[in-house]
C-alpha atoms as a PDB file:
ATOM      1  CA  UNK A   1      -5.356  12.446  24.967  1.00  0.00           C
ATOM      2  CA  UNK A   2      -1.367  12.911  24.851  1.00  0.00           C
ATOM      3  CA  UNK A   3      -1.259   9.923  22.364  1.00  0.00           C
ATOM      4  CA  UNK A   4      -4.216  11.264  20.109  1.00  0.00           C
ATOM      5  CA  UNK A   5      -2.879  11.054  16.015  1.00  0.00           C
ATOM      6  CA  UNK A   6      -3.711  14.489  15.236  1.00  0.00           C
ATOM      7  CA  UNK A   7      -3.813  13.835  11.089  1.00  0.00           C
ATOM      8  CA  UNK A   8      -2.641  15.779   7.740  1.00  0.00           C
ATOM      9  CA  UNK A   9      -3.467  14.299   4.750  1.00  0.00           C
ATOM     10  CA  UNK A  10      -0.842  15.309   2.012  1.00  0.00           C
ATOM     11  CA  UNK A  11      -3.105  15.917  -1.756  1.00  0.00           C
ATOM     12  CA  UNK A  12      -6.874  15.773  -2.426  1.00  0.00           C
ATOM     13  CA  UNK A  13      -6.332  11.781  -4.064  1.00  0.00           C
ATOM     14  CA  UNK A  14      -9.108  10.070  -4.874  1.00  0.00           C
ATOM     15  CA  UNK A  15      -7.899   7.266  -2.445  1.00  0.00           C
ATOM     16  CA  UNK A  16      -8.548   9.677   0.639  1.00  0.00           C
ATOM     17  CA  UNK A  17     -12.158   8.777   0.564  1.00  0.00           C
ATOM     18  CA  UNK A  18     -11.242   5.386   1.505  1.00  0.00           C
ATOM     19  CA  UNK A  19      -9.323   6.295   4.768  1.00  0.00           C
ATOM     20  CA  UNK A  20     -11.258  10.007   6.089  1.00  0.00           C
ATOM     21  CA  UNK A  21     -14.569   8.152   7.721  1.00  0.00           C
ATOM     22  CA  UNK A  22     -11.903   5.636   9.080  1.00  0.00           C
ATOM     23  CA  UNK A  23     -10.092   8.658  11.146  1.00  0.00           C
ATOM     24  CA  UNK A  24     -12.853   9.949  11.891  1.00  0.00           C
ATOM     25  CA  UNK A  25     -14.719   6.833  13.936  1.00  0.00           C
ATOM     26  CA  UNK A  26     -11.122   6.249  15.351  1.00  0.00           C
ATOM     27  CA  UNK A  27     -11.134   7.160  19.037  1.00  0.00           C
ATOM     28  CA  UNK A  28      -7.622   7.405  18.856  1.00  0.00           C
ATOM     29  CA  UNK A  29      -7.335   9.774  16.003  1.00  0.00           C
ATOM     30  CA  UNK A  30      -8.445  13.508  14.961  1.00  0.00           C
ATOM     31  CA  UNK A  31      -8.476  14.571  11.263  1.00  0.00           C
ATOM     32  CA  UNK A  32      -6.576  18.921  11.449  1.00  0.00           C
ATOM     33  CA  UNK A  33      -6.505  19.747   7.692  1.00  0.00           C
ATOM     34  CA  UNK A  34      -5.420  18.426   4.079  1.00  0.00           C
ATOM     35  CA  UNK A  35      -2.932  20.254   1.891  1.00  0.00           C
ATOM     36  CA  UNK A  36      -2.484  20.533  -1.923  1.00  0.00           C
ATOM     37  CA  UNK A  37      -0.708  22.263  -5.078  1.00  0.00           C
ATOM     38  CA  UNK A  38      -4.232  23.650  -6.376  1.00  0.00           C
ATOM     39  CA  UNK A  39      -5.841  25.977  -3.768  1.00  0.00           C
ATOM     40  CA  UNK A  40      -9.215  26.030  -5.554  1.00  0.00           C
ATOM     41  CA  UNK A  41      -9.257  22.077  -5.777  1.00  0.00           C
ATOM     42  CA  UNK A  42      -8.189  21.952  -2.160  1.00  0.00           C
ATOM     43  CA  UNK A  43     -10.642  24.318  -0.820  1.00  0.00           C
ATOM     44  CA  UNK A  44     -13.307  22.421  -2.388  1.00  0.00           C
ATOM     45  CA  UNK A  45     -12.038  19.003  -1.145  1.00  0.00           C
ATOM     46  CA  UNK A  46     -11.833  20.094   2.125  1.00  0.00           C
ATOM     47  CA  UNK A  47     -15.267  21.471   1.804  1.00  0.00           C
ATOM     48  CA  UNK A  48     -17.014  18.462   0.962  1.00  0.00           C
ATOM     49  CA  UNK A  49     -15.708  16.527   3.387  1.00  0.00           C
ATOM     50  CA  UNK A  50     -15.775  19.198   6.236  1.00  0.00           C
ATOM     51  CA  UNK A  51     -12.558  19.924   7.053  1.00  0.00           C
ATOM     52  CA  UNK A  52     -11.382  22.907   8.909  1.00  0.00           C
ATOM     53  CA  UNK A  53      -7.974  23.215   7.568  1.00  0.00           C
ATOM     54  CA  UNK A  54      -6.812  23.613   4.004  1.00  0.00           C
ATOM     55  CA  UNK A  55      -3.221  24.362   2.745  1.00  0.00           C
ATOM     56  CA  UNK A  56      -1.889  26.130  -0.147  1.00  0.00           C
ATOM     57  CA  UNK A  57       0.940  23.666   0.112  1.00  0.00           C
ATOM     58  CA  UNK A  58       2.461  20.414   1.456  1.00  0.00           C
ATOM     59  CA  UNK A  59       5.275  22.588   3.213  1.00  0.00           C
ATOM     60  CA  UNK A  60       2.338  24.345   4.887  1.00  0.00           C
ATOM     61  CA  UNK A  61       0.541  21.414   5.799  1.00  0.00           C
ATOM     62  CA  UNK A  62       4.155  20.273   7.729  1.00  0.00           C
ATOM     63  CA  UNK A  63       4.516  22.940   9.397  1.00  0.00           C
ATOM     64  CA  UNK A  64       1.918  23.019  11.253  1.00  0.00           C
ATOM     65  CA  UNK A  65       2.615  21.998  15.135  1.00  0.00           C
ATOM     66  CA  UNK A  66      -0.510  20.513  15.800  1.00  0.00           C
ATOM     67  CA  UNK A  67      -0.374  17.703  13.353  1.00  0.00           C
ATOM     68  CA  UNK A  68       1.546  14.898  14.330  1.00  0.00           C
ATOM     69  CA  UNK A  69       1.040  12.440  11.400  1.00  0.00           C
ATOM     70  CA  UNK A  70       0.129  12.568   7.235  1.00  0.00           C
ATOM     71  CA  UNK A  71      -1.236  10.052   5.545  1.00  0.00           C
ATOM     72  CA  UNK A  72       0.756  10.442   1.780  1.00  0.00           C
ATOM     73  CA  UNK A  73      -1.025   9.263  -1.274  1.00  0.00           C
ATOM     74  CA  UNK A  74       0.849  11.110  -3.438  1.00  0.00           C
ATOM     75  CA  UNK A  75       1.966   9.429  -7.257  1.00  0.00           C
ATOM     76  CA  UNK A  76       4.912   7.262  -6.483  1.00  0.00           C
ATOM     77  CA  UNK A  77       7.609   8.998  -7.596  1.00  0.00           C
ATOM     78  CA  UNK A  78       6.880  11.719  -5.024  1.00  0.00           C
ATOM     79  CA  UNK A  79       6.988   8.831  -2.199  1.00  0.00           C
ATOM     80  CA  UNK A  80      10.738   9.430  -0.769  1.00  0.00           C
ATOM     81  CA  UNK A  81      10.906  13.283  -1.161  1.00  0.00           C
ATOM     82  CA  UNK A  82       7.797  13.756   0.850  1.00  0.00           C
ATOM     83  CA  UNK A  83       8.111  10.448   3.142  1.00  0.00           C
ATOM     84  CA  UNK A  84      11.375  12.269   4.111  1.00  0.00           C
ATOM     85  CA  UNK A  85      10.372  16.419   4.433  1.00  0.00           C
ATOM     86  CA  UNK A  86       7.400  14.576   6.441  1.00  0.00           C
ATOM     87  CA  UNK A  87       9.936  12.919   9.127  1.00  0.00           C
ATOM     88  CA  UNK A  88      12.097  15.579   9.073  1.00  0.00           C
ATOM     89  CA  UNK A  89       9.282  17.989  10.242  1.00  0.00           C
ATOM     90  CA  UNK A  90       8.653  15.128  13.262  1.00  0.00           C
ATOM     91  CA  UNK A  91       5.577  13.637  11.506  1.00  0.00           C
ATOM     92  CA  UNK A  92       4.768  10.036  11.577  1.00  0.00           C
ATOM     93  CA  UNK A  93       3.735   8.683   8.901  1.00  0.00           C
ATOM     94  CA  UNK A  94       1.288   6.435   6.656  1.00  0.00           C
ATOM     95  CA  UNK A  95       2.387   6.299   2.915  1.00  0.00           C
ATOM     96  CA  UNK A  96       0.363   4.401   0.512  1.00  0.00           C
ATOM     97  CA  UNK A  97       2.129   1.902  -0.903  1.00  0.00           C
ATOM     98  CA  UNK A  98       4.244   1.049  -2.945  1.00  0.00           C
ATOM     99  CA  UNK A  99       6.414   2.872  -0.121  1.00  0.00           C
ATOM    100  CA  UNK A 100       9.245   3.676  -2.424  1.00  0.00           C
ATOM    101  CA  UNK A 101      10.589   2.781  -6.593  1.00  0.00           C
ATOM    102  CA  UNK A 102      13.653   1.114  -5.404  1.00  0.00           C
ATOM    103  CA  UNK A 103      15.889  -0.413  -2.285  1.00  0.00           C
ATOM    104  CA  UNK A 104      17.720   2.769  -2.409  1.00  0.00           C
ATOM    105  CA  UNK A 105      14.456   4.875  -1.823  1.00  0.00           C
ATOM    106  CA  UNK A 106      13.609   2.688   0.956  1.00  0.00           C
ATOM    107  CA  UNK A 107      16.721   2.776   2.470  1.00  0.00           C
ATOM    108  CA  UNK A 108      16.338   6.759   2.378  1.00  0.00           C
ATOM    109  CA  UNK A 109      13.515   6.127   3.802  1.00  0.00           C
ATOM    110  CA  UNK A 110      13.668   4.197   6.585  1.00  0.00           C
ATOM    111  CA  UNK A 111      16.753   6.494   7.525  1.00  0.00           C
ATOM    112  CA  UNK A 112      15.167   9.827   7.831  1.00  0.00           C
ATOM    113  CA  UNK A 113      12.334   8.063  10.255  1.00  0.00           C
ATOM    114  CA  UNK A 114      14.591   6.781  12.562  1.00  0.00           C
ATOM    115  CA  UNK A 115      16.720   9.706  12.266  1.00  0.00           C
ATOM    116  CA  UNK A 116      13.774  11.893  13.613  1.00  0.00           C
ATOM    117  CA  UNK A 117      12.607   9.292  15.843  1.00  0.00           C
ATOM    118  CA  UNK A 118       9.070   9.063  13.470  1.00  0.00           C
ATOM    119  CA  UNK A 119       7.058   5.927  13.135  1.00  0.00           C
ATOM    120  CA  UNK A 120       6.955   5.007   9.233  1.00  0.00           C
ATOM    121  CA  UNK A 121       4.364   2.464   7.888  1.00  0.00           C
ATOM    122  CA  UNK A 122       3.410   1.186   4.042  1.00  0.00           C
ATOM    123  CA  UNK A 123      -0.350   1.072   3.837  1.00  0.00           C
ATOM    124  CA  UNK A 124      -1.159  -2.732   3.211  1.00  0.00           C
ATOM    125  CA  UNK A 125      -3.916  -2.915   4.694  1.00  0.00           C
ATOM    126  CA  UNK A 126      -4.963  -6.288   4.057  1.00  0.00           C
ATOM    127  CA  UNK A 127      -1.655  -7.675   6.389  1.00  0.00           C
ATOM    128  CA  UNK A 128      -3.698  -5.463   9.707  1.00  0.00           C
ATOM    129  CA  UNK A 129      -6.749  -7.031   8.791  1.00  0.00           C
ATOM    130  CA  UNK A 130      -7.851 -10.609  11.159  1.00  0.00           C
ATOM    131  CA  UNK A 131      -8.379 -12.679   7.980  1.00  0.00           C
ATOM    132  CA  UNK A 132      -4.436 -12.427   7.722  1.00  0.00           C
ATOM    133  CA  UNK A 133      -3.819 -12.729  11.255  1.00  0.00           C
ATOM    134  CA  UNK A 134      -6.252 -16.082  11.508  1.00  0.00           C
ATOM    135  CA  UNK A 135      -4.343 -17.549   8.554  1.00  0.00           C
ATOM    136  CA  UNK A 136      -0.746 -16.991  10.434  1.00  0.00           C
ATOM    137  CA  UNK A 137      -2.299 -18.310  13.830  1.00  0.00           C
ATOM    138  CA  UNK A 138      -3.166 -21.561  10.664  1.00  0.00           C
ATOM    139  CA  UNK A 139      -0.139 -22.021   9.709  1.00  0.00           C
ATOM    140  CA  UNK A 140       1.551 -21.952  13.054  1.00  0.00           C
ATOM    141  CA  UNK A 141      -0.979 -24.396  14.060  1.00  0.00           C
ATOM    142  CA  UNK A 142       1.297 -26.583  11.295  1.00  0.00           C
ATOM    143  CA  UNK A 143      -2.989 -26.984  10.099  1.00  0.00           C
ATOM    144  CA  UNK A 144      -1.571 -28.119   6.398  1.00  0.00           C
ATOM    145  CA  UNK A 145       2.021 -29.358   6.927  1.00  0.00           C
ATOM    146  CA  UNK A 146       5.186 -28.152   5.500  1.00  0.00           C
ATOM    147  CA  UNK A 147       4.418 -25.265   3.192  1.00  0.00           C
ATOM    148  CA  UNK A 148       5.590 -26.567   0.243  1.00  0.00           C
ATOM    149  CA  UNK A 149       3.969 -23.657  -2.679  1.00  0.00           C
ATOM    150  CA  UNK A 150       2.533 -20.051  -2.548  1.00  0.00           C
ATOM    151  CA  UNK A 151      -0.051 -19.119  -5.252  1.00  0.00           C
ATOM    152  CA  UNK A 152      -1.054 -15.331  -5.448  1.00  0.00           C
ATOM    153  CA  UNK A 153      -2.308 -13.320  -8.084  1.00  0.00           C
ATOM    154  CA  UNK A 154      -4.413  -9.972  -8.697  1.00  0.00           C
ATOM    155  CA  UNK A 155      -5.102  -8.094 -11.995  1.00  0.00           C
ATOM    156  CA  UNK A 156      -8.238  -5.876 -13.513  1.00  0.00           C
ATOM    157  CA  UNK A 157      -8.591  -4.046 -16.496  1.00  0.00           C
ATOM    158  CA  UNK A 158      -7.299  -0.593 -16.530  1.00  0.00           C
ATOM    159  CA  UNK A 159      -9.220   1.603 -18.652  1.00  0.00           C
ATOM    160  CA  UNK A 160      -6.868   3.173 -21.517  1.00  0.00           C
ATOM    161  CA  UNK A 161      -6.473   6.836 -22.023  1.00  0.00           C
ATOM    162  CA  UNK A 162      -8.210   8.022 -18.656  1.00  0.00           C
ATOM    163  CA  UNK A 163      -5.391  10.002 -17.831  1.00  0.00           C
ATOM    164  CA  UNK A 164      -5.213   7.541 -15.257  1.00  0.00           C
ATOM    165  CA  UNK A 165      -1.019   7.915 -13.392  1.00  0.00           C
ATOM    166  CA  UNK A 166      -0.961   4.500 -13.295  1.00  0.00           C
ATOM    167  CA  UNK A 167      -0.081   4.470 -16.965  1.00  0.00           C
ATOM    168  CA  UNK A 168       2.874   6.871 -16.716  1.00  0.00           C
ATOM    169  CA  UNK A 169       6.085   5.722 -16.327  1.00  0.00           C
ATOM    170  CA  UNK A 170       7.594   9.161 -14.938  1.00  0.00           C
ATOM    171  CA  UNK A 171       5.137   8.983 -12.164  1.00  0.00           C
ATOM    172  CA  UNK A 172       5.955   5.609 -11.312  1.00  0.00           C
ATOM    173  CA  UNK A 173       3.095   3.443 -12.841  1.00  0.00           C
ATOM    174  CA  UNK A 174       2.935  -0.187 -13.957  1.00  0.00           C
ATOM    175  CA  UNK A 175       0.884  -2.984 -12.526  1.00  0.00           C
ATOM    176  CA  UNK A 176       3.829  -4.591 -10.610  1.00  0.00           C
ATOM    177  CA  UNK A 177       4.214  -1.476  -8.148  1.00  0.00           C
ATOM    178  CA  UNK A 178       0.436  -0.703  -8.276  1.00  0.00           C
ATOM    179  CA  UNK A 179      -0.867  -4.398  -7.309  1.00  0.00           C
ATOM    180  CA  UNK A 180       1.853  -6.932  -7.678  1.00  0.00           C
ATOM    181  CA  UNK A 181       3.280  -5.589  -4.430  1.00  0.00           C
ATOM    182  CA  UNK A 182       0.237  -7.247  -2.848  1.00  0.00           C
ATOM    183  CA  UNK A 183       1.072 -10.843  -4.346  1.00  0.00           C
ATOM    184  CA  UNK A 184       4.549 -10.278  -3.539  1.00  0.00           C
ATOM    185  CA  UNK A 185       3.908  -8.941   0.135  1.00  0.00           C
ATOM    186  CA  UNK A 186       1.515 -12.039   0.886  1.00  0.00           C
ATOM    187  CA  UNK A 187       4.480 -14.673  -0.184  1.00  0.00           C
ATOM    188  CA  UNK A 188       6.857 -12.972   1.465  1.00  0.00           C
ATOM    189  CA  UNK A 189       4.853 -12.933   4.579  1.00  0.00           C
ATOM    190  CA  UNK A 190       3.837 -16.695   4.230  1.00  0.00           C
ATOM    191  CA  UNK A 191       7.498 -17.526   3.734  1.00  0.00           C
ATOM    192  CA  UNK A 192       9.120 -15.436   6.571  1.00  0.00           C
ATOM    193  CA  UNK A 193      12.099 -14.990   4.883  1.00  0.00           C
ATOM    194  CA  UNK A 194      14.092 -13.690   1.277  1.00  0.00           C
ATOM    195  CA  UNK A 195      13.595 -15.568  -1.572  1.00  0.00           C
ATOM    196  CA  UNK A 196      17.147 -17.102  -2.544  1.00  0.00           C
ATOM    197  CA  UNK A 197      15.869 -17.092  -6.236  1.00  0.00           C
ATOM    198  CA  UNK A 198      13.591 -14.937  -9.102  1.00  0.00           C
ATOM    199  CA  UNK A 199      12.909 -15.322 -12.002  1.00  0.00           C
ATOM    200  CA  UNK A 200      10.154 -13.279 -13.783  1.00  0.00           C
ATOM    201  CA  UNK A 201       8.899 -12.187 -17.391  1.00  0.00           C
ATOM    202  CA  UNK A 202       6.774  -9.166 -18.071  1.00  0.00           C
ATOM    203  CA  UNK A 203       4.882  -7.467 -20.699  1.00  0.00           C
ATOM    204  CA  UNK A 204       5.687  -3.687 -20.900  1.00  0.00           C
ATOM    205  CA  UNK A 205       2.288  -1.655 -22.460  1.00  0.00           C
ATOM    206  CA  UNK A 206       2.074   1.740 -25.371  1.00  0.00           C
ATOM    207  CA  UNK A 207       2.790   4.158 -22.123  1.00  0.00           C
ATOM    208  CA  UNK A 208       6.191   2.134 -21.442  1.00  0.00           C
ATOM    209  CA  UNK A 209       5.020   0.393 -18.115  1.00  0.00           C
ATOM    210  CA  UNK A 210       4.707  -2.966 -17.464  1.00  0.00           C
ATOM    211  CA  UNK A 211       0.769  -4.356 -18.040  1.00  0.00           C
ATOM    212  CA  UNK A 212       1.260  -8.160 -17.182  1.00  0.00           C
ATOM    213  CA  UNK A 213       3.915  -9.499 -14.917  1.00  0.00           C
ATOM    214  CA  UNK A 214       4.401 -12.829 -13.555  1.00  0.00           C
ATOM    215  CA  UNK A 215       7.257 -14.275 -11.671  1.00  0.00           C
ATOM    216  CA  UNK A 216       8.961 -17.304  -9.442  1.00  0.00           C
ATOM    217  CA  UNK A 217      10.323 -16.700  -6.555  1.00  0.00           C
ATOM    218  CA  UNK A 218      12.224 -19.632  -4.726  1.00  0.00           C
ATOM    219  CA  UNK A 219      12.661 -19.150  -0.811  1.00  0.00           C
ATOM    220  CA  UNK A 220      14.396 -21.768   1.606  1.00  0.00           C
ATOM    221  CA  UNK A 221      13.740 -24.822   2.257  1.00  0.00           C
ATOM    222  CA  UNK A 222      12.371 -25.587  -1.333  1.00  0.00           C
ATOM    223  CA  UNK A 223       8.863 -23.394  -1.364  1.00  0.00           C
ATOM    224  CA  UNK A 224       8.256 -21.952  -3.968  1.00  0.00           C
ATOM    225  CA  UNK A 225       5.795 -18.885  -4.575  1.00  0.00           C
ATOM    226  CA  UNK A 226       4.041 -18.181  -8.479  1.00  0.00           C
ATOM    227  CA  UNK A 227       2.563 -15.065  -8.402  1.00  0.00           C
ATOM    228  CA  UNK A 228       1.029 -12.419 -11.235  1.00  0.00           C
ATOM    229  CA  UNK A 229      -0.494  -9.541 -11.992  1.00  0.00           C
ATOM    230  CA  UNK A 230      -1.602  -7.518 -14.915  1.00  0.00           C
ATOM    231  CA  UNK A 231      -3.765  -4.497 -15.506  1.00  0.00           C
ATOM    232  CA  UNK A 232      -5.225  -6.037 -18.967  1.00  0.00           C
ATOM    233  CA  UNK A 233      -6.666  -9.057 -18.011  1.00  0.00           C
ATOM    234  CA  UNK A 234     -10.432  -9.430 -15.874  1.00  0.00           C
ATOM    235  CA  UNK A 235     -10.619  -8.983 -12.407  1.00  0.00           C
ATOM    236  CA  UNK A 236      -9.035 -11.714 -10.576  1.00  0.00           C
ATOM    237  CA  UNK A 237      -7.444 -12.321  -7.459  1.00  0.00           C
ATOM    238  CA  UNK A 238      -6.063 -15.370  -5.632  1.00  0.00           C
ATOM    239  CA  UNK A 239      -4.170 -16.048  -2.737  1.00  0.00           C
ATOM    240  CA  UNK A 240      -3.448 -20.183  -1.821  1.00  0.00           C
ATOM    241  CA  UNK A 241      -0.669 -21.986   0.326  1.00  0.00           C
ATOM    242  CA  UNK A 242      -0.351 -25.017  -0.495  1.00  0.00           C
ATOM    243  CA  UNK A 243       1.030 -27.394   2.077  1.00  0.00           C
ATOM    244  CA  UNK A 244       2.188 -31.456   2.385  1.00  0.00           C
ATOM    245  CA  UNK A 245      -1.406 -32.041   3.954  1.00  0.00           C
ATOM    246  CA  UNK A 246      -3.671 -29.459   2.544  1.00  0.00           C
ATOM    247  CA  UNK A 247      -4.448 -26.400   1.217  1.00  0.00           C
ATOM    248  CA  UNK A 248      -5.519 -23.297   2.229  1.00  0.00           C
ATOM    249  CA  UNK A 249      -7.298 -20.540   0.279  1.00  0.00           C
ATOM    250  CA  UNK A 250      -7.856 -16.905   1.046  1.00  0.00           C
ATOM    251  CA  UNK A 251     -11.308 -15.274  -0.061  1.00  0.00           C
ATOM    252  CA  UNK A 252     -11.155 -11.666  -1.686  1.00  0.00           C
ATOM    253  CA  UNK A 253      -7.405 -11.644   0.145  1.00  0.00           C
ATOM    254  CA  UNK A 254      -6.350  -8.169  -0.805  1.00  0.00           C
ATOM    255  CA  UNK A 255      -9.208  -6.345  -0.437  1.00  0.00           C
ATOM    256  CA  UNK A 256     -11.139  -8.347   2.727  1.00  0.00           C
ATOM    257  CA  UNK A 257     -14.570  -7.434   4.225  1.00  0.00           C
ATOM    258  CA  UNK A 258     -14.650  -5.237   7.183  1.00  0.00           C
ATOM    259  CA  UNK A 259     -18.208  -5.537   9.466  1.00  0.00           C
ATOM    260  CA  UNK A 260     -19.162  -7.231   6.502  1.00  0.00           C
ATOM    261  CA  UNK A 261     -18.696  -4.265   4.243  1.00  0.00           C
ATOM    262  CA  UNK A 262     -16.735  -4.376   1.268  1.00  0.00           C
ATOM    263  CA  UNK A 263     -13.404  -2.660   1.638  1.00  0.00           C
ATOM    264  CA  UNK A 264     -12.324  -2.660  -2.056  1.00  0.00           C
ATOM    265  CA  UNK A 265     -11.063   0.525  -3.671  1.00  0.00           C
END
């Protein structure tokens, strides 16, 4: 198949468990190799999950002609750099999100793709998934009226001390780019447009990231979207539009069922 995505994934991340049997019962896609900083962890990685090719390097893994597109789940920090040696080696590519730290990242970003003529996509999954798409198709439907407020949330506890990256700031941690991308994603997506006003208050944790954040975003037309997040409160998520004639609420909206399988990470 000419249009077969012959895949690299960039690092040995935890996350990759959650997207190798995915390639792998795609018709449409091959799984060539994985690459990493630590050849013995790499070698090992690749072992277990019985793949051919291992790199000493993410360079390596880019050079290689025969892959055509990387999945990157690397920290966040190292988002842009690789995002853009991966499109500048002709690689399309799937980054996990958050896709980038700041407007000028994404800008960088979305430059080098279309520069190199690459396809570049954020992995938020739940927006491909038919729950999402069957809640547009409702609100099209004008099922509840004129959306008049957007209620999202999703936090968990986030053991201390782990060594976990999502409590260092230098790496690019904090709850807001780890999760609160999904509240903020959703609204965005509900509203179809920029919010013409924020306003937001968080609490910033020992580590120096931000544990709880919560914030009010205004969009035209008077909607308004409340949304939150926090990594030291119990697992909760929410997502609810509330419109003139009813309301409409999401079940497990982030992380939704697939075949009736939990897809939570």
């Amino acid at each position: 198949m000419n249009n077969l995505l012959r895949w690299g994934i960039l690092s040995t991340a935890r996350i990759n468990r959650r997207i190798i049997p995915p390639i792998r019962e795609d018709s449409r896609s091959e799984l060539i190799g994985v690459g990493g900083r630590n050849q013995t962890r790499t070698g090992k990685f690749a072992d277990r999950w019985k793949i051919d090719r291992r790199y000493a390097s993410y360079e390596a893994l880019l050079s290689d002609p025969e892959i055509n597109t990387v999945y990157i789940p690397l920290p966040n920090s190292m988002h842009c750099e690789w995002v853009i040696r991966a499109a500048q080696a002709g690689k399309n590519i799937l980054c996990e999100k958050p896709l980038g730290l700041s407007v000028e990242e994404i800008d960088q970003m979305v430059a080098a793709a279309r520069e190199n003529g690459v396809v570049l996509l954020e992995a938020m999954a739940y927006r491909m998934h038919p729950q999402y798409a069957g809640l547009r198709e409702l609100l099209n439907n004008d099922l509840i009226g004129k959306i008049r407020l957007i209620r999202a949330q999703f936090s968990f506890t986030l053991p201390d001390g782990d060594g976990n990256i999502r409590w260092s700031k230098e790496l690019g941690g904090g709850v807001l780019l780890d999760v609160g991308c999904y509240p903020i994603s959703f609204a965005r997506g509900v509203a179809g447009s920029l919010p013409v006003g924020v306003s937001a208050s968080q609490v910033i944790g020992p580590t120096g990231v931000d544990v709880i954040s919560a914030s009010q975003l205004l969009f035209p037309g008077g909607l308004i979207a409340e949304l939150d997040c926090s990594f030291v409160l119990p697992f909760g998520v929410r997502a609810e539009v509330v419109g003139e004639r009813g309301v409409l609420r999401i079940p497990n909206p982030w992380q939704p069922d697939i075949d009736g399988k939990s897809s939570g990470l």
